[in-house]
PDB file of C-alpha atoms and ligand atoms in Angstrom:
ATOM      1  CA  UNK A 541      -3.038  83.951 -48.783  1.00 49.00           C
ATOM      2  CA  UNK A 542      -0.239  86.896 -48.013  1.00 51.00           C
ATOM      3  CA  UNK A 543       2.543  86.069 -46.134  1.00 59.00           C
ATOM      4  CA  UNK A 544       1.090  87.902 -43.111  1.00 59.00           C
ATOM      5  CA  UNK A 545      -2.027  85.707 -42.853  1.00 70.00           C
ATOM      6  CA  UNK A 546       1.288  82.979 -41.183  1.00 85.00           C
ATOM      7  CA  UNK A 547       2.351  82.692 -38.155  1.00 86.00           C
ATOM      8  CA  UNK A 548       3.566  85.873 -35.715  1.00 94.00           C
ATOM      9  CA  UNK A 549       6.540  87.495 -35.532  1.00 96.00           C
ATOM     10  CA  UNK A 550       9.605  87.343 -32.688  1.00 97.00           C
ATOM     11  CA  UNK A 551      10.738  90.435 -30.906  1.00 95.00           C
ATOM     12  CA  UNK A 552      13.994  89.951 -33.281  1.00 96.00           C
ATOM     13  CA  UNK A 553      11.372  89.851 -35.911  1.00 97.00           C
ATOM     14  CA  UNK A 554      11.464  85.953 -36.784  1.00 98.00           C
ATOM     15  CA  UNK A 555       8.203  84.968 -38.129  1.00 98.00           C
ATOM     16  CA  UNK A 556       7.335  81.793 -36.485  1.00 98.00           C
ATOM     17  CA  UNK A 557       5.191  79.214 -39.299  1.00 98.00           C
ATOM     18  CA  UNK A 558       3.083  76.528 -38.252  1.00 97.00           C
ATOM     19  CA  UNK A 559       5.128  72.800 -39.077  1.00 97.00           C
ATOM     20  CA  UNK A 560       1.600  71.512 -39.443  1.00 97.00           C
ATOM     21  CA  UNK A 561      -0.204  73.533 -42.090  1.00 97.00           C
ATOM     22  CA  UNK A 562       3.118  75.187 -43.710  1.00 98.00           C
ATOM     23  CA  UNK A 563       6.219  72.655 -43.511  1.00 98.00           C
ATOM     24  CA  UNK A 564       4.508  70.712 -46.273  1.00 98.00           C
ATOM     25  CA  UNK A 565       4.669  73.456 -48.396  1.00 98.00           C
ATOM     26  CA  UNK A 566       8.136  73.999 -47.268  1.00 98.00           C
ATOM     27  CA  UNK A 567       9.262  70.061 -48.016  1.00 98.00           C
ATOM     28  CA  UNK A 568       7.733  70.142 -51.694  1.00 98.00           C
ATOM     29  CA  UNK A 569       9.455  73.707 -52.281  1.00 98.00           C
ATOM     30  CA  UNK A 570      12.464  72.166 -51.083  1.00 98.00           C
ATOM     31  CA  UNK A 571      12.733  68.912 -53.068  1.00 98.00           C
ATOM     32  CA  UNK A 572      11.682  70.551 -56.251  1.00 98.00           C
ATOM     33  CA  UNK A 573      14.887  72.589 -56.046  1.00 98.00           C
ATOM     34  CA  UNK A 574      17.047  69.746 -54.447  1.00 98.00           C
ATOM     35  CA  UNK A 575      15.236  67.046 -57.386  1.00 98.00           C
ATOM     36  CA  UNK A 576      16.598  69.899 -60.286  1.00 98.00           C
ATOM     37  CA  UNK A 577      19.922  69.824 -58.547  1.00 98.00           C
ATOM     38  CA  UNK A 578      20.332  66.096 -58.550  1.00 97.00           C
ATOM     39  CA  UNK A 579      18.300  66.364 -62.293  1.00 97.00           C
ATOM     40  CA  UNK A 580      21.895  68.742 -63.696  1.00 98.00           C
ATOM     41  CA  UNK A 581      24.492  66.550 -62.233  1.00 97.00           C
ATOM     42  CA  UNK A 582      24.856  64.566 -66.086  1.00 96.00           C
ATOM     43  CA  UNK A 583      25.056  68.216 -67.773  1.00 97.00           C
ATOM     44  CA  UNK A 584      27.638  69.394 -66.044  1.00 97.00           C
ATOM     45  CA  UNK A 585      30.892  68.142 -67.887  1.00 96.00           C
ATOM     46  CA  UNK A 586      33.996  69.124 -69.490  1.00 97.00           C
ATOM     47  CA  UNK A 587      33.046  71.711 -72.373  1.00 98.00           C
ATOM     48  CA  UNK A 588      29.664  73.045 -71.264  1.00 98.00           C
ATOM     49  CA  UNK A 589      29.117  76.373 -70.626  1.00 98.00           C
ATOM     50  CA  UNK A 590      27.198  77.316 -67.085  1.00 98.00           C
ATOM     51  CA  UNK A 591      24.662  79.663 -69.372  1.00 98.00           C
ATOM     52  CA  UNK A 592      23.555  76.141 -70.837  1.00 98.00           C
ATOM     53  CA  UNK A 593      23.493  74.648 -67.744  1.00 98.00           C
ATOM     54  CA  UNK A 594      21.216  77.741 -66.413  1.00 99.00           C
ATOM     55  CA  UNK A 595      19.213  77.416 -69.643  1.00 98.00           C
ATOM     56  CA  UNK A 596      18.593  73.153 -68.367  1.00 98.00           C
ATOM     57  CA  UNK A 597      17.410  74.296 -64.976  1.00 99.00           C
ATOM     58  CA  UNK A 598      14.904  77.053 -66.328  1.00 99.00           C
ATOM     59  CA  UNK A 599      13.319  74.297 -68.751  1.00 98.00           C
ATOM     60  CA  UNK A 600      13.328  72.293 -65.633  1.00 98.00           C
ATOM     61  CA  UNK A 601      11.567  74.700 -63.488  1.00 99.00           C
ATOM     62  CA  UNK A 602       9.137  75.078 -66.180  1.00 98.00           C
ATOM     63  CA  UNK A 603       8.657  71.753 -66.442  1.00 98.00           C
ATOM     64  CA  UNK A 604       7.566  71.145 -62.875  1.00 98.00           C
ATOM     65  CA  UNK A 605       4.834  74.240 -63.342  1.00 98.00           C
ATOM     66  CA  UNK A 606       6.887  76.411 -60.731  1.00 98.00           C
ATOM     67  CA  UNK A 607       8.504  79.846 -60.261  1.00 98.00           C
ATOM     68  CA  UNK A 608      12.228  80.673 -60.467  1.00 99.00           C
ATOM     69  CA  UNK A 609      12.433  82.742 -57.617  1.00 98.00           C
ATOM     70  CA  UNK A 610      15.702  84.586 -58.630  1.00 98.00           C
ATOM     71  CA  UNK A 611      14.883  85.299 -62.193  1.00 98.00           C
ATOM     72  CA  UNK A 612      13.553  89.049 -61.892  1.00 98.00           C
ATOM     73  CA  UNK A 613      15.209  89.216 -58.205  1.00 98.00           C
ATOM     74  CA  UNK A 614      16.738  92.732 -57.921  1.00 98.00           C
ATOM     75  CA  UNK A 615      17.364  92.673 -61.691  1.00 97.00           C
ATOM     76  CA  UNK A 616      18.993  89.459 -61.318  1.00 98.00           C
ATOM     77  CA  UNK A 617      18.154  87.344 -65.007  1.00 98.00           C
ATOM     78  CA  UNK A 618      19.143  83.879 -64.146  1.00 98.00           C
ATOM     79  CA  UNK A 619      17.259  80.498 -62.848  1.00 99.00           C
ATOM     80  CA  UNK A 620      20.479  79.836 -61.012  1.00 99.00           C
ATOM     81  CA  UNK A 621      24.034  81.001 -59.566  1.00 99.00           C
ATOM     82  CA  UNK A 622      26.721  78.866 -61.232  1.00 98.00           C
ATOM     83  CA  UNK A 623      29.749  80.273 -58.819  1.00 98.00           C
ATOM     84  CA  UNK A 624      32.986  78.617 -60.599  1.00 98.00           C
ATOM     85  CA  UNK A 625      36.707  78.041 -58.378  1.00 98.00           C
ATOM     86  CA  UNK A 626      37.225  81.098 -56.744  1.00 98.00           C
ATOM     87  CA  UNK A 627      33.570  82.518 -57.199  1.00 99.00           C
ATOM     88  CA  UNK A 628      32.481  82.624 -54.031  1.00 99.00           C
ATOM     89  CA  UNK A 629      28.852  83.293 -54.706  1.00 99.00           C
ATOM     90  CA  UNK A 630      26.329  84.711 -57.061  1.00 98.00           C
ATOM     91  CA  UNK A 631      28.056  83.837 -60.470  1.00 99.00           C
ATOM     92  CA  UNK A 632      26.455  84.674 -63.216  1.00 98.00           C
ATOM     93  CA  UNK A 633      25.745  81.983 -65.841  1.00 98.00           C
ATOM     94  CA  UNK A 634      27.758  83.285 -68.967  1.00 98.00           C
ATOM     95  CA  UNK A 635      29.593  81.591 -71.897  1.00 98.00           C
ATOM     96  CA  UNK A 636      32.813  80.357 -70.409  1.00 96.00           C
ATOM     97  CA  UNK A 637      32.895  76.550 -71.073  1.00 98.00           C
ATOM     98  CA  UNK A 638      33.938  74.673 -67.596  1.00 98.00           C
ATOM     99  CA  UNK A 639      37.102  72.799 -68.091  1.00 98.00           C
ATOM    100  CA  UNK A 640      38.809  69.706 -66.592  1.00 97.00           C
ATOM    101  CA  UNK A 641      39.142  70.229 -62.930  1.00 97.00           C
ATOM    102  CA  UNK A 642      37.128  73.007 -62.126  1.00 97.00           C
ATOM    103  CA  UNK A 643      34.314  73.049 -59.268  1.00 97.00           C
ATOM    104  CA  UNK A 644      31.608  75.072 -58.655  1.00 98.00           C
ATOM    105  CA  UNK A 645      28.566  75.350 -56.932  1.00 98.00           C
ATOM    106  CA  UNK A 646      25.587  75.569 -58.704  1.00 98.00           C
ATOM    107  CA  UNK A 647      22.694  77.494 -56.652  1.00 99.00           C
ATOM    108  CA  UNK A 648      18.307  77.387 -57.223  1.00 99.00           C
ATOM    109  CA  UNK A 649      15.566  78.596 -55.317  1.00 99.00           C
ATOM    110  CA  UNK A 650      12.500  77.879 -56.476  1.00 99.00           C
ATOM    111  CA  UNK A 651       8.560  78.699 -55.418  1.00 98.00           C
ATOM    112  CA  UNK A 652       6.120  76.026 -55.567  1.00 98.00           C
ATOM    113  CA  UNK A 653       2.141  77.341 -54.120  1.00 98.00           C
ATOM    114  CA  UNK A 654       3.926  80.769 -52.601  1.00 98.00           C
ATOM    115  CA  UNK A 655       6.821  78.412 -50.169  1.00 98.00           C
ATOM    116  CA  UNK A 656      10.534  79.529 -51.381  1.00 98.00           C
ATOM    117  CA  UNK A 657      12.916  76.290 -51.578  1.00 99.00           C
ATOM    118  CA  UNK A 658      16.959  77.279 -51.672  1.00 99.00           C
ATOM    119  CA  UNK A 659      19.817  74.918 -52.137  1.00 98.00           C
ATOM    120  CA  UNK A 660      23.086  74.671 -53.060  1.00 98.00           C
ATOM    121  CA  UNK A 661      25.958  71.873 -53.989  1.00 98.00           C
ATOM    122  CA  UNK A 662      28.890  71.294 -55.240  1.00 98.00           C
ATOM    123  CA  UNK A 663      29.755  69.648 -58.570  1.00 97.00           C
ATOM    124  CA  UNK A 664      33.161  69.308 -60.447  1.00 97.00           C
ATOM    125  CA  UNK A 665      33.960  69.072 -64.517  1.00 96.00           C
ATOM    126  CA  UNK A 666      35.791  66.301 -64.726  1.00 96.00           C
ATOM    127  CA  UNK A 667      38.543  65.325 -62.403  1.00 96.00           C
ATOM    128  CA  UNK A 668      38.372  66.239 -58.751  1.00 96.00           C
ATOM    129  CA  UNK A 669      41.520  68.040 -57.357  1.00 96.00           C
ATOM    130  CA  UNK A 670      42.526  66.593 -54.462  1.00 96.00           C
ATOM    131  CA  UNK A 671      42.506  70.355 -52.461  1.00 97.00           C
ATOM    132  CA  UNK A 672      39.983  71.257 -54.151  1.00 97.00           C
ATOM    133  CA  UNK A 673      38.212  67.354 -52.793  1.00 97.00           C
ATOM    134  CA  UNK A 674      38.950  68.429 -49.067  1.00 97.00           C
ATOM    135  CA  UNK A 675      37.650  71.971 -49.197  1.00 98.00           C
ATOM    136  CA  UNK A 676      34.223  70.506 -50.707  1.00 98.00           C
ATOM    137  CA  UNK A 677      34.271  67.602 -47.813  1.00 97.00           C
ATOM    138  CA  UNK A 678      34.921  70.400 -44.987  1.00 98.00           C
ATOM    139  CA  UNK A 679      32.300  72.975 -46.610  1.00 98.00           C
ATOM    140  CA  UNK A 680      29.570  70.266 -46.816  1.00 98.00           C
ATOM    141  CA  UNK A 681      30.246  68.723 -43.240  1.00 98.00           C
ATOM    142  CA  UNK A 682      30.403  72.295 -42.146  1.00 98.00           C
ATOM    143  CA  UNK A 683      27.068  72.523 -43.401  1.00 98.00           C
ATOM    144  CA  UNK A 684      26.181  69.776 -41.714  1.00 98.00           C
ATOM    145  CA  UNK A 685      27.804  70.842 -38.202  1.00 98.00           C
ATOM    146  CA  UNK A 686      25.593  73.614 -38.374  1.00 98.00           C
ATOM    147  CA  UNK A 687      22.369  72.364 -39.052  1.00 98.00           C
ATOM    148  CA  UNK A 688      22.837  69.785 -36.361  1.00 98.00           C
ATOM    149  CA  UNK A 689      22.804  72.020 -33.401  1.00 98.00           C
ATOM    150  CA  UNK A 690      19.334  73.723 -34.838  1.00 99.00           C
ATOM    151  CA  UNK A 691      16.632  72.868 -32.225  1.00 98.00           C
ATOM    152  CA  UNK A 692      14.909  74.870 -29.803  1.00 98.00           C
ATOM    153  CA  UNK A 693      16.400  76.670 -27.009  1.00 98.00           C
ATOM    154  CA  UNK A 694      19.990  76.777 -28.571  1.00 98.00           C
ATOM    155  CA  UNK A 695      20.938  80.166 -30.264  1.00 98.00           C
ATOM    156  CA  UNK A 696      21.835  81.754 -34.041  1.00 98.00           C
ATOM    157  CA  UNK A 697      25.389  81.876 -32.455  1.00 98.00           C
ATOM    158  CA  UNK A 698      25.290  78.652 -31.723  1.00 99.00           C
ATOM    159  CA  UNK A 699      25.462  77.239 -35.346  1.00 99.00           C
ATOM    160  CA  UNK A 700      27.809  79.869 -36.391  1.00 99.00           C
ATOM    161  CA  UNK A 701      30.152  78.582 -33.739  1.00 98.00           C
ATOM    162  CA  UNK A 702      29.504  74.971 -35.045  1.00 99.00           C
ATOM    163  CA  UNK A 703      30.220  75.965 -38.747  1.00 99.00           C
ATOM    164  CA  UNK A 704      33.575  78.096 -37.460  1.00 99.00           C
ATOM    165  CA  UNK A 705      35.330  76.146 -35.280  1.00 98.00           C
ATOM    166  CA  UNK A 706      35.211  72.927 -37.564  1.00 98.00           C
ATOM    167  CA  UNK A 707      36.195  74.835 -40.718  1.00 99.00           C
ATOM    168  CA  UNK A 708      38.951  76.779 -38.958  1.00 98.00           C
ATOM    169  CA  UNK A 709      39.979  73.013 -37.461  1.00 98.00           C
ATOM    170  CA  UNK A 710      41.059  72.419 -40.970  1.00 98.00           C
ATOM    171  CA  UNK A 711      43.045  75.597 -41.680  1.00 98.00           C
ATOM    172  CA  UNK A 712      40.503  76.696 -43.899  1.00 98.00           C
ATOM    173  CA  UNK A 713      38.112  80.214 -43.704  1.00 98.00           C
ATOM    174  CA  UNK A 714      34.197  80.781 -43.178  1.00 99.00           C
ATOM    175  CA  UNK A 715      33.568  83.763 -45.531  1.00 99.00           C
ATOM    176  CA  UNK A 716      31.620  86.836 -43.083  1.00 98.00           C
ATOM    177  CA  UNK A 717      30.767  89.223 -46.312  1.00 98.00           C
ATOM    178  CA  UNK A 718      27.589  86.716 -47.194  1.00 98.00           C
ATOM    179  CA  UNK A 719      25.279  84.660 -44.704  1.00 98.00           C
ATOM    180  CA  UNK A 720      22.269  82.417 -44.527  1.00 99.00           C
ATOM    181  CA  UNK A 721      18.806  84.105 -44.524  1.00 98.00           C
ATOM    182  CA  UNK A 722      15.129  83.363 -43.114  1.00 98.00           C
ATOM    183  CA  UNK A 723      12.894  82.526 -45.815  1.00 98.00           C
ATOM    184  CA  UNK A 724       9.057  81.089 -45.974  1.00 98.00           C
ATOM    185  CA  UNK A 725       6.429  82.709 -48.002  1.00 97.00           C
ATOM    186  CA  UNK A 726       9.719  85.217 -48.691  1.00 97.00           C
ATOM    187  CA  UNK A 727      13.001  84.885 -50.373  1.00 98.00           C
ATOM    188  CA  UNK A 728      15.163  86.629 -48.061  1.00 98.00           C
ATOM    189  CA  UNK A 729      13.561  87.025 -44.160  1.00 98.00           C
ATOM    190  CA  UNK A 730      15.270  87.991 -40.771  1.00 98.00           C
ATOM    191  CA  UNK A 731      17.199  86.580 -39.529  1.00 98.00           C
ATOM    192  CA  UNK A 732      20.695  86.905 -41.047  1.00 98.00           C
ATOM    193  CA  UNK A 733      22.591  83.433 -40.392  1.00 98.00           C
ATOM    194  CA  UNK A 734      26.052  83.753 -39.790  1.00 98.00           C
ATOM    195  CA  UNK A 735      28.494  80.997 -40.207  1.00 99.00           C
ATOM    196  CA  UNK A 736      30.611  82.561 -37.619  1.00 98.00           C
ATOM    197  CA  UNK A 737      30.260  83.251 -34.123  1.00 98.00           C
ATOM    198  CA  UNK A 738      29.959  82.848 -30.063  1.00 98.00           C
ATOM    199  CA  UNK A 739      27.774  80.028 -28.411  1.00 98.00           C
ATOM    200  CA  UNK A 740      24.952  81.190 -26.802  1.00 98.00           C
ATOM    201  CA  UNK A 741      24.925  84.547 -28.455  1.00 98.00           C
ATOM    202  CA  UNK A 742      22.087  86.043 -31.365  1.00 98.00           C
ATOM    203  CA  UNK A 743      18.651  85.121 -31.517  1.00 98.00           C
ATOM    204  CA  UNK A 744      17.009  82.229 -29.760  1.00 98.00           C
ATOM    205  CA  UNK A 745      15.520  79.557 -31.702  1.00 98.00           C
ATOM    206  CA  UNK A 746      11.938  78.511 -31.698  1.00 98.00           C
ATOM    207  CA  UNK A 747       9.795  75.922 -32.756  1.00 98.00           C
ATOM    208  CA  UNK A 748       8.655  76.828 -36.614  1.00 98.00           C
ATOM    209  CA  UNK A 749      11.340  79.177 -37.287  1.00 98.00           C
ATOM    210  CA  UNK A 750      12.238  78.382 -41.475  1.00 98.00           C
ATOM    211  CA  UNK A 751      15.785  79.748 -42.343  1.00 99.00           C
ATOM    212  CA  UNK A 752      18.987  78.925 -44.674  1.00 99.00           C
ATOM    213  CA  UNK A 753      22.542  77.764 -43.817  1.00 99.00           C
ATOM    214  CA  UNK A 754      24.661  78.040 -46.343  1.00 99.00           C
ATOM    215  CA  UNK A 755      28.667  78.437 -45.562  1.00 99.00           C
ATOM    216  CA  UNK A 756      30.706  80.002 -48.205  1.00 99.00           C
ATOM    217  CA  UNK A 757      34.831  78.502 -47.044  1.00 99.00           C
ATOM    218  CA  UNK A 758      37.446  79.240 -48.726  1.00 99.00           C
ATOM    219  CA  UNK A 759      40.851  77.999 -48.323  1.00 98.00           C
ATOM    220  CA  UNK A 760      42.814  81.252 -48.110  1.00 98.00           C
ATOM    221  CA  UNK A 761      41.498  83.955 -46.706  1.00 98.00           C
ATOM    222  CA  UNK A 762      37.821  84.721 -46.133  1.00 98.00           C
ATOM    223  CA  UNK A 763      37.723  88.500 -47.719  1.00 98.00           C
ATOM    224  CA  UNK A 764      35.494  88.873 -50.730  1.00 99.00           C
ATOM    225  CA  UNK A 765      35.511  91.371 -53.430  1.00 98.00           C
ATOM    226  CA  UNK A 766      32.371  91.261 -55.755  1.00 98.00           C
ATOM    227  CA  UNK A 767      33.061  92.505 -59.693  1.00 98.00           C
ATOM    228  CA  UNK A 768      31.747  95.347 -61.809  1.00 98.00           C
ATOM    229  CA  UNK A 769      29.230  93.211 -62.697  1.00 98.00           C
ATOM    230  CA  UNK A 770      27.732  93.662 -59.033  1.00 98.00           C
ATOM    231  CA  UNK A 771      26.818  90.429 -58.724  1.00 98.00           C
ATOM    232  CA  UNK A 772      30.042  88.052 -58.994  1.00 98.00           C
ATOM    233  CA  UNK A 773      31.471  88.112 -55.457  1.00 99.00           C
ATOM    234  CA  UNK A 774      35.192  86.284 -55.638  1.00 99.00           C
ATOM    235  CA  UNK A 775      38.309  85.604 -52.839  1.00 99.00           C
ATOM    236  CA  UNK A 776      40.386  88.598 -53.037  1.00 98.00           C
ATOM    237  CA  UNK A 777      43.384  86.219 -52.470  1.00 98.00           C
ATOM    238  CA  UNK A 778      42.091  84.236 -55.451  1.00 98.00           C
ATOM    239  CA  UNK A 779      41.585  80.926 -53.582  1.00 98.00           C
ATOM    240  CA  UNK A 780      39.257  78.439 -53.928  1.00 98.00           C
ATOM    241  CA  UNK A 781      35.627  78.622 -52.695  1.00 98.00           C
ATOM    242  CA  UNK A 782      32.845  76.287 -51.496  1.00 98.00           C
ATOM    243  CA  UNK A 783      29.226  76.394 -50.861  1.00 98.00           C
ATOM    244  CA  UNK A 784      26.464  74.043 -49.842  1.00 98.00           C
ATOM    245  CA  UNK A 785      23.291  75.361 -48.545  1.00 98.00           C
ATOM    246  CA  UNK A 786      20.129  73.769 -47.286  1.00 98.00           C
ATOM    247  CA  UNK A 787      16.571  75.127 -46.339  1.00 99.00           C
ATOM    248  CA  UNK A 788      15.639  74.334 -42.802  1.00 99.00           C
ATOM    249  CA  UNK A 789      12.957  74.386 -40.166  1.00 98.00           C
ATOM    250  CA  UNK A 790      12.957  74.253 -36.644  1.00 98.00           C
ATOM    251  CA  UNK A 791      10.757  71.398 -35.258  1.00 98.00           C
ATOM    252  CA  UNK A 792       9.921  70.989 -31.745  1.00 98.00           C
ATOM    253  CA  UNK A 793      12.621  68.675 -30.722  1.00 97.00           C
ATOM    254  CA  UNK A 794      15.300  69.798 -33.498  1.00 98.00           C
ATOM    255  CA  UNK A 795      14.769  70.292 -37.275  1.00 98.00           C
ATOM    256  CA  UNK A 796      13.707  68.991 -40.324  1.00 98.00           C
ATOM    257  CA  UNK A 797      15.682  69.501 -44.035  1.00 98.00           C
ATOM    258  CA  UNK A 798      13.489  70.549 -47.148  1.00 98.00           C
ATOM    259  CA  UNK A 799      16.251  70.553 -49.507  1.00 98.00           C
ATOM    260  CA  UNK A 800      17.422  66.887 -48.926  1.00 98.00           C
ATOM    261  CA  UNK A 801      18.420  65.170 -52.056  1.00 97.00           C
ATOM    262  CA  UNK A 802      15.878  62.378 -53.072  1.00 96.00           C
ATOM    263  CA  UNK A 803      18.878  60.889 -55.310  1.00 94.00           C
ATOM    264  CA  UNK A 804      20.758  61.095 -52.355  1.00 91.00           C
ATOM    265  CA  UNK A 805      23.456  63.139 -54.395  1.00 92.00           C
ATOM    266  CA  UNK A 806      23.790  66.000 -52.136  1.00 89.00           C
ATOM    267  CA  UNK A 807      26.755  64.829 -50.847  1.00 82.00           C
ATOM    268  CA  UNK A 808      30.259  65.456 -52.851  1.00 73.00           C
ATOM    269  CA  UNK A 809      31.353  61.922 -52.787  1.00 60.00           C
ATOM    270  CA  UNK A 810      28.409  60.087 -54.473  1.00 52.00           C
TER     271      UNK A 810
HETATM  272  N1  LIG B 319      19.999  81.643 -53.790  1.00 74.65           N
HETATM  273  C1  LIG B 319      20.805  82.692 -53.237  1.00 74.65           C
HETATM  274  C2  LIG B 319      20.751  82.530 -51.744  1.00 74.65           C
HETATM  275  O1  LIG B 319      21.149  81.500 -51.294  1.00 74.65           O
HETATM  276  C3  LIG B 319      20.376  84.064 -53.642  1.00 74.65           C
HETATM  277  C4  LIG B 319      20.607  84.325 -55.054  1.00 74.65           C
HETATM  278  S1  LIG B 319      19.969  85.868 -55.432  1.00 74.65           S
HETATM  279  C5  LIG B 319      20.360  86.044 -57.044  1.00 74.65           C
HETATM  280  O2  LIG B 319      20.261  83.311 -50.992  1.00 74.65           O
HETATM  281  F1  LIG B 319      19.683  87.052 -57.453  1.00 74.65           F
HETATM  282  F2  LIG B 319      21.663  86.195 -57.153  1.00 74.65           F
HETATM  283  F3  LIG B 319      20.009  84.954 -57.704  1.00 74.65           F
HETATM  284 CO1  LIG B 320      19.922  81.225 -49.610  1.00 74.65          CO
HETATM  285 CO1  LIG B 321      20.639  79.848 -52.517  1.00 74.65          CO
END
């Protein structure tokens, strides 16, 4: 079945799914990746390096007979992003060995029967930081901000404003250089959702639309610079980043989460 054979597209070209025949396909997507992020929480410790933590999650999507859907992705040769401190996004699992202290969000997307599942969360080698504790409480709630205005009628802008306003209550920055995506029977769909914004302004939401939030907050300044390696995208100003993302869909009275954690570790405190 192509991707075509789903759904129609919006005049901002939105394809609208079905939540009866494809959300299922969404929500087992979407807890295969959120089960292999609760599934790495043990691993990540004091002394490993994030290319054996990579090397866990490809056994792992193995394991569960799916895809890795970045492995292959615009020459990208990873099951994961393992973005470390000030990696803002997109790190690239490598040899370093994570020391005490350090966070970093570890990012999968899998495909399970053709449906894409993307998540993101936050995990810390050893001791938590205290700044670096409130930066992953305001990027997670952020994250939650936004995906609790997601219903029909209300607007793209609309969860942008959500995710700004809170985040910028806490003296902290939404990053603008990277944003949340549609996704389906596709990795990376219209729209793009930013974390930023004005109420009432972008596209309108509708009933079966499937898309990612996933704020990137730092707490300097929100420009990015992304290395030679033209993947690792960093805070110019060196400051700490945070991520959490969740897949989404737009149900008739609101939305429903794919990516929730069945461990119920999603969120940085548990
Ligand atoms: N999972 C990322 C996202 O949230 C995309 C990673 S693409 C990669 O959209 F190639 F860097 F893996
Ligand atoms: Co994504
Ligand atoms: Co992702």
């Amino acid at each position: 079945m192509n991707n075509e054979s789903h759904g129609r597209l919006t005049k901002d070209g939105i394809r609208i799914y079905d939540p009866a025949t494809d959300f299922p396909g969404m929500h087992a997507a979407g807890r295969l990746a959120a089960t292999i992020l609760d599934d790495i929480a043990p691993h990540v410790k004091v002394g490993q390096t994030t290319d054996e933590i990579d090397r866990i999650i490809t056994d792992m999507v193995d394991a569960a007979g799916a895809t890795s859907a970045t492995i292959g992705y615009k020459g990208y040769q990873h099951a994961s992003c393992i973005s470390v401190n000030h990696v803002v996004c997109h790190g690239i699992p490598g040899p370093k060995t994570l020391k005490d202290g350090d966070i970093l969000n570890i990012d999968v997307t899998v495909i399970v029967d053709g449906w894409y599942g993307d998540t993101s969360r936050m995990y810390v080698a050893g001791r938590l930081p205290r700044k670096a504790e409130r930066l992953i409480e305001v990027t997670h709630d952020a994250l939650m901000k936004g995906i609790e205005v997601v219903k029909p009628g209300n607007t793209f802008g609309d969860i942008g404003h959500a995710i700004q306003t809170f985040v910028e209550s806490h003296r902290m920055s939404v990053v603008r250089d990277f944003c949340g995506h549609g996704l389906g029977r596709v990795f990376h769909a219209p729209p793009n959702v930013l974390h930023y914004g004005r109420p009432g302004t972008g596209a309108v939401l509708e009933e079966g639309m499937l898309f990612t939030i996933e704020p990137m907050v730092n707490l300097g300044r929100p420009e990015t610079k992304t290395l030679a390696d033209d993947w690792t995208a960093v805070t110019r100003d060196k400051s700490l980043s945070a991520q959490f993302e969740h897949s989404v869909g737009v149900t008739a009275d609101g939305f429903e989460i794919f990516t929730l954690s069945p461990a119920g570790k999603f969120h940085p405190t548990y």
